[in-house]
PDB file of C-alpha atoms in Angstrom:
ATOM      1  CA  UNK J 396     -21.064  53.746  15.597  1.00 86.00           C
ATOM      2  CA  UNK J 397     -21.572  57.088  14.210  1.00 94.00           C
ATOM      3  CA  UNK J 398     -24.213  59.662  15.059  1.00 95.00           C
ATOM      4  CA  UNK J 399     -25.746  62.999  14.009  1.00 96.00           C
ATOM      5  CA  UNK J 400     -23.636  64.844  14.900  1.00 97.00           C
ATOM      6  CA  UNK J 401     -20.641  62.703  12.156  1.00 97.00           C
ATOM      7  CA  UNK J 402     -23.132  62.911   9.637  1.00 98.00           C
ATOM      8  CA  UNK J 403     -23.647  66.839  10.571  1.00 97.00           C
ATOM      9  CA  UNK J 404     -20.337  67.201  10.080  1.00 97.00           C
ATOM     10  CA  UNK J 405     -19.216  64.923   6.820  1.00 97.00           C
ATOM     11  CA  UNK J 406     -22.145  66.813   5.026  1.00 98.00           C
ATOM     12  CA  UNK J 407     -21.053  70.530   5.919  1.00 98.00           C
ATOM     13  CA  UNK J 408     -17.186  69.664   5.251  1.00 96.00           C
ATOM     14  CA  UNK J 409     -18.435  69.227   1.500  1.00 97.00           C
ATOM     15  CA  UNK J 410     -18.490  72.539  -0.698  1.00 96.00           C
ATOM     16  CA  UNK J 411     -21.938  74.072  -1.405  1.00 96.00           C
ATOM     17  CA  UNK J 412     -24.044  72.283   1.011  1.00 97.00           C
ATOM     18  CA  UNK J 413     -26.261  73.267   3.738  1.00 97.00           C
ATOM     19  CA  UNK J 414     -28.854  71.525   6.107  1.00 97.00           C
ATOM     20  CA  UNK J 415     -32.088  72.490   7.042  1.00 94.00           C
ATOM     21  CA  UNK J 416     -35.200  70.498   7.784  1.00 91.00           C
ATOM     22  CA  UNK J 417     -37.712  68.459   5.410  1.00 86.00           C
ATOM     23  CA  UNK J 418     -40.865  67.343   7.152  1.00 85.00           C
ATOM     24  CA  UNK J 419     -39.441  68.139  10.814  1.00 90.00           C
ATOM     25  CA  UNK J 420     -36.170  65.791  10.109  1.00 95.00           C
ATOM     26  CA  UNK J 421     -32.849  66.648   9.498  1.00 96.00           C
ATOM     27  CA  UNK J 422     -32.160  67.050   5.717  1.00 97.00           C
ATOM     28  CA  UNK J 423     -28.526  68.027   3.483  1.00 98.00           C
ATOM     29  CA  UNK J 424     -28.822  69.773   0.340  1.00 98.00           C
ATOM     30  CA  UNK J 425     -26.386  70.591  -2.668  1.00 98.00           C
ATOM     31  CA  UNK J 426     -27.374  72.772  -5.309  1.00 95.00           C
ATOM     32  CA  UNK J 427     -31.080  72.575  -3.979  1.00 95.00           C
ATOM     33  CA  UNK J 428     -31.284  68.799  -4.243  1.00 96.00           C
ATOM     34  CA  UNK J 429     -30.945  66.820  -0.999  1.00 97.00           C
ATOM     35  CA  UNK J 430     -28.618  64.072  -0.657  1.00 98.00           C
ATOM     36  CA  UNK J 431     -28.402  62.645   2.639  1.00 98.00           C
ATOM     37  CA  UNK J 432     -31.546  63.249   5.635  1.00 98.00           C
ATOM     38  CA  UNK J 433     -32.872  61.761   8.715  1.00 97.00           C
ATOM     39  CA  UNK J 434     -35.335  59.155   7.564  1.00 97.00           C
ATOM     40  CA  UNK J 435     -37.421  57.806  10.121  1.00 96.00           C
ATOM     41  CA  UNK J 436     -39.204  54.353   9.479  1.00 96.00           C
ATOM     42  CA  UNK J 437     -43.030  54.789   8.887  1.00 95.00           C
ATOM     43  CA  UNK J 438     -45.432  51.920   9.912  1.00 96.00           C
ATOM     44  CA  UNK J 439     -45.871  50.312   6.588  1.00 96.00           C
ATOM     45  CA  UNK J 440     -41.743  50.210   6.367  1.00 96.00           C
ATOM     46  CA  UNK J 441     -41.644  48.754   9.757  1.00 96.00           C
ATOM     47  CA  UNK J 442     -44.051  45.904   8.808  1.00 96.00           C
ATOM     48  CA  UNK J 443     -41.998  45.041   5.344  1.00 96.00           C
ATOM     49  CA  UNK J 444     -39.130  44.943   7.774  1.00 95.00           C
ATOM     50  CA  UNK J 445     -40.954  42.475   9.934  1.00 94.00           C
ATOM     51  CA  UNK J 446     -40.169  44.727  13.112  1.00 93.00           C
ATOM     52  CA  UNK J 447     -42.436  46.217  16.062  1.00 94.00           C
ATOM     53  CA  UNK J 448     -40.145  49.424  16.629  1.00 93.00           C
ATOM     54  CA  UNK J 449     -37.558  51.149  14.618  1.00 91.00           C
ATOM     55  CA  UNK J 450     -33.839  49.767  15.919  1.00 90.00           C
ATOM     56  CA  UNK J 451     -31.641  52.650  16.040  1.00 95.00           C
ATOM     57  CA  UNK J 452     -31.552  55.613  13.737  1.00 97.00           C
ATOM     58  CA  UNK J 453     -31.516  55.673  10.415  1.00 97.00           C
ATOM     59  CA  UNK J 454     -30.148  57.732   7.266  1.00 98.00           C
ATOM     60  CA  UNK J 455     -31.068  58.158   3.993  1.00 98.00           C
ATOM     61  CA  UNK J 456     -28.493  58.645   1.352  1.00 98.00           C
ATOM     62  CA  UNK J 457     -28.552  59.034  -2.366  1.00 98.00           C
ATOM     63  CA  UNK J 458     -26.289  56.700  -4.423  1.00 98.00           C
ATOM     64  CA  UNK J 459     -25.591  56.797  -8.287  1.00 97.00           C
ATOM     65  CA  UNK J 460     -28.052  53.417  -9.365  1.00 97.00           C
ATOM     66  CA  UNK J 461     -29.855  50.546  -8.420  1.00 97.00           C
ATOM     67  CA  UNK J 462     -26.591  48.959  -9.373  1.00 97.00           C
ATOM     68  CA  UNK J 463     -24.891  50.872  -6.446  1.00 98.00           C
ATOM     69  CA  UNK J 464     -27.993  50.282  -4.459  1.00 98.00           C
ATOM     70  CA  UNK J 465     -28.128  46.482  -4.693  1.00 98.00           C
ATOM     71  CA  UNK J 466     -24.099  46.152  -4.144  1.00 98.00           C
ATOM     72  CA  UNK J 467     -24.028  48.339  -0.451  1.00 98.00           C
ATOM     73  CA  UNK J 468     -27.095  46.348   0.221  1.00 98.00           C
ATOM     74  CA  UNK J 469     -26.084  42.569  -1.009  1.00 98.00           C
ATOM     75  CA  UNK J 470     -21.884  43.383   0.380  1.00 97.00           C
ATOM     76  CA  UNK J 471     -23.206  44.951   4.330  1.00 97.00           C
ATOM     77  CA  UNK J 472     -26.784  43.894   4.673  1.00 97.00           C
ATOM     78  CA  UNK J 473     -26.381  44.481   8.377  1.00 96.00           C
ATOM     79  CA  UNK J 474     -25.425  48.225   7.437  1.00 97.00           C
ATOM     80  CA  UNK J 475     -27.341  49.005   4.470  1.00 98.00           C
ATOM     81  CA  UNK J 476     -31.298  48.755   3.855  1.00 97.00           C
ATOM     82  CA  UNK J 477     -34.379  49.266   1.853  1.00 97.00           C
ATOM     83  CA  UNK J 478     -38.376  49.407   2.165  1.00 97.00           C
ATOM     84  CA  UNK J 479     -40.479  48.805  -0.802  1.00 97.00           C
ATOM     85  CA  UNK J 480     -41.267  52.460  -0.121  1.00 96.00           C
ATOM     86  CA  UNK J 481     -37.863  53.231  -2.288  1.00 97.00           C
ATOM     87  CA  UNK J 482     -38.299  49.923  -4.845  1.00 96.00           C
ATOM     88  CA  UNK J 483     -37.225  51.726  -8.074  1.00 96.00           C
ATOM     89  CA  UNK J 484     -35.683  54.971  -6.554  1.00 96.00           C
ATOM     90  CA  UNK J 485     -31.443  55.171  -6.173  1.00 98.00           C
ATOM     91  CA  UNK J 486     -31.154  55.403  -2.175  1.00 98.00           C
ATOM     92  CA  UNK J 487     -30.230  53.172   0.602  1.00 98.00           C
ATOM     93  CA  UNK J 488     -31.127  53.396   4.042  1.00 98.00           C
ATOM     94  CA  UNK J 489     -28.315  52.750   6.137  1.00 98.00           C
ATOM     95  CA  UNK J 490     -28.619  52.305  10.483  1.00 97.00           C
ATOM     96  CA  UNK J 491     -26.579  55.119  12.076  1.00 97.00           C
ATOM     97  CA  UNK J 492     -25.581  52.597  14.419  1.00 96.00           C
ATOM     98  CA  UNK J 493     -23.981  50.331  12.744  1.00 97.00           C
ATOM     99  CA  UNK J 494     -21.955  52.158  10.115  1.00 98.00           C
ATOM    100  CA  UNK J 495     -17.989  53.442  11.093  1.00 95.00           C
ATOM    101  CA  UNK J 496     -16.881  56.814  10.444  1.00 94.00           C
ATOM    102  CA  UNK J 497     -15.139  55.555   7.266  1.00 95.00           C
ATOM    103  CA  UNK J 498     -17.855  54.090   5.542  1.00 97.00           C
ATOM    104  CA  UNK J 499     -19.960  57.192   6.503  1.00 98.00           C
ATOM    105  CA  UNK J 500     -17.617  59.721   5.095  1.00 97.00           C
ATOM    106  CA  UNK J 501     -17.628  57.506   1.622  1.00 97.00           C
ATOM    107  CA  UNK J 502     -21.264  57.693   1.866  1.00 98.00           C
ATOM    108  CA  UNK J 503     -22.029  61.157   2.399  1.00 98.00           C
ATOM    109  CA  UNK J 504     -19.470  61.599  -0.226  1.00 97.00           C
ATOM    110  CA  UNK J 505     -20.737  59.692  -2.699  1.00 97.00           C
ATOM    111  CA  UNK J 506     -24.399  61.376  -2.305  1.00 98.00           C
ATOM    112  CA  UNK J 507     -22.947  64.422  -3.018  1.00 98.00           C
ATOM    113  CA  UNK J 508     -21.309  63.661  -5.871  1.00 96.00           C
ATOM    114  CA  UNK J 509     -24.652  62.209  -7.454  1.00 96.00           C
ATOM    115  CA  UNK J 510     -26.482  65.736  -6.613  1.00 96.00           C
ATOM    116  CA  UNK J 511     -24.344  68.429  -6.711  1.00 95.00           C
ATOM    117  CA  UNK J 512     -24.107  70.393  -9.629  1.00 94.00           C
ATOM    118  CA  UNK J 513     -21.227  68.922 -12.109  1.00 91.00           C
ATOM    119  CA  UNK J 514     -18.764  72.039 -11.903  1.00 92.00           C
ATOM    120  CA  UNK J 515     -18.895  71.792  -8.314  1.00 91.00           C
ATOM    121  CA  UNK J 516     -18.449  68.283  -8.259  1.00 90.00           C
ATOM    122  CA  UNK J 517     -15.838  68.611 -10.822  1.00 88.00           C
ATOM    123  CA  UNK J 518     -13.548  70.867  -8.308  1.00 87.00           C
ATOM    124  CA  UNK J 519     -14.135  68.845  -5.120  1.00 84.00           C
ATOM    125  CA  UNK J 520     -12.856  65.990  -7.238  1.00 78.00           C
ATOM    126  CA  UNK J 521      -9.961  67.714  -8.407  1.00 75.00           C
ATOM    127  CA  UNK J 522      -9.075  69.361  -5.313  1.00 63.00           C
ATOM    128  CA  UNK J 523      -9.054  65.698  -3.489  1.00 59.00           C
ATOM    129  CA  UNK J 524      -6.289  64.697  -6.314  1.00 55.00           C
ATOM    130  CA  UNK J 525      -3.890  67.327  -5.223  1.00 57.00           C
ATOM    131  CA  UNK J 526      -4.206  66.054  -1.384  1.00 53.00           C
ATOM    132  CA  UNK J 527      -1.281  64.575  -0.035  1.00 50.00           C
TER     133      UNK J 527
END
């Protein structure tokens, strides 16, 4: 189960980014373009879901397509969802709850990669293949 506070920290461990808030919720940003936030369900995402309440927190994260999109959704269902609120648009919504530290840190990762600026990226990428 992770919380804010993993997500806090996956985001800052990645070069270039910062957090500050969008519409009163936590938001990450590379380059000026966010990648992951604190996304709240609204009422008319709560009634595509079928629920009364929201269940949990829950994240918003960038991915590369609707490719990617489809495949987190389709492969962890119970992890990864969306609202018709982002039909067309490459994010997921994923509950904080139910995703492990692993899966979050491939996440937040991943975002990045699709927003931050490409000599940036470029580095991070290279600078993983010299890890041990």
């Amino acid at each position: 189960m992770a919380t804010w506070d993993d997500v806090r920290r996956c985001a800052l461990a990645l070069p270039g980014t910062s957090e500050r808030p969008s519409r009163d919720h936590a938001h990450w940003w590379v380059g000026g373009k966010g990648f992951v936030w604190e996304r709240p369900l609204r009422r008319s995402d709560l009634d595509a879901l079928g629920l009364q309440a929201q269940e949990g927190p829950v994240l918003g994260a960038r991915v590369a397509d609707e490719g990617v999109k489809a495949a987190l959704i389709s492969g962890d269902p119970d992890v990864y969802f969306t609202t018709p609120h982002f039909d067309g648009y490459p994010a997921v919504l994923v509950r904080l709850d139910a995703i492990d530290a692993t899966q979050l840190r491939e996440l937040i990762t991943e975002a990045w990669l699709t927003r931050a600026p490409k000599r940036l990226a470029a580095e991070h990428v290279g600078d993983a293949d010299k890890r041990p």
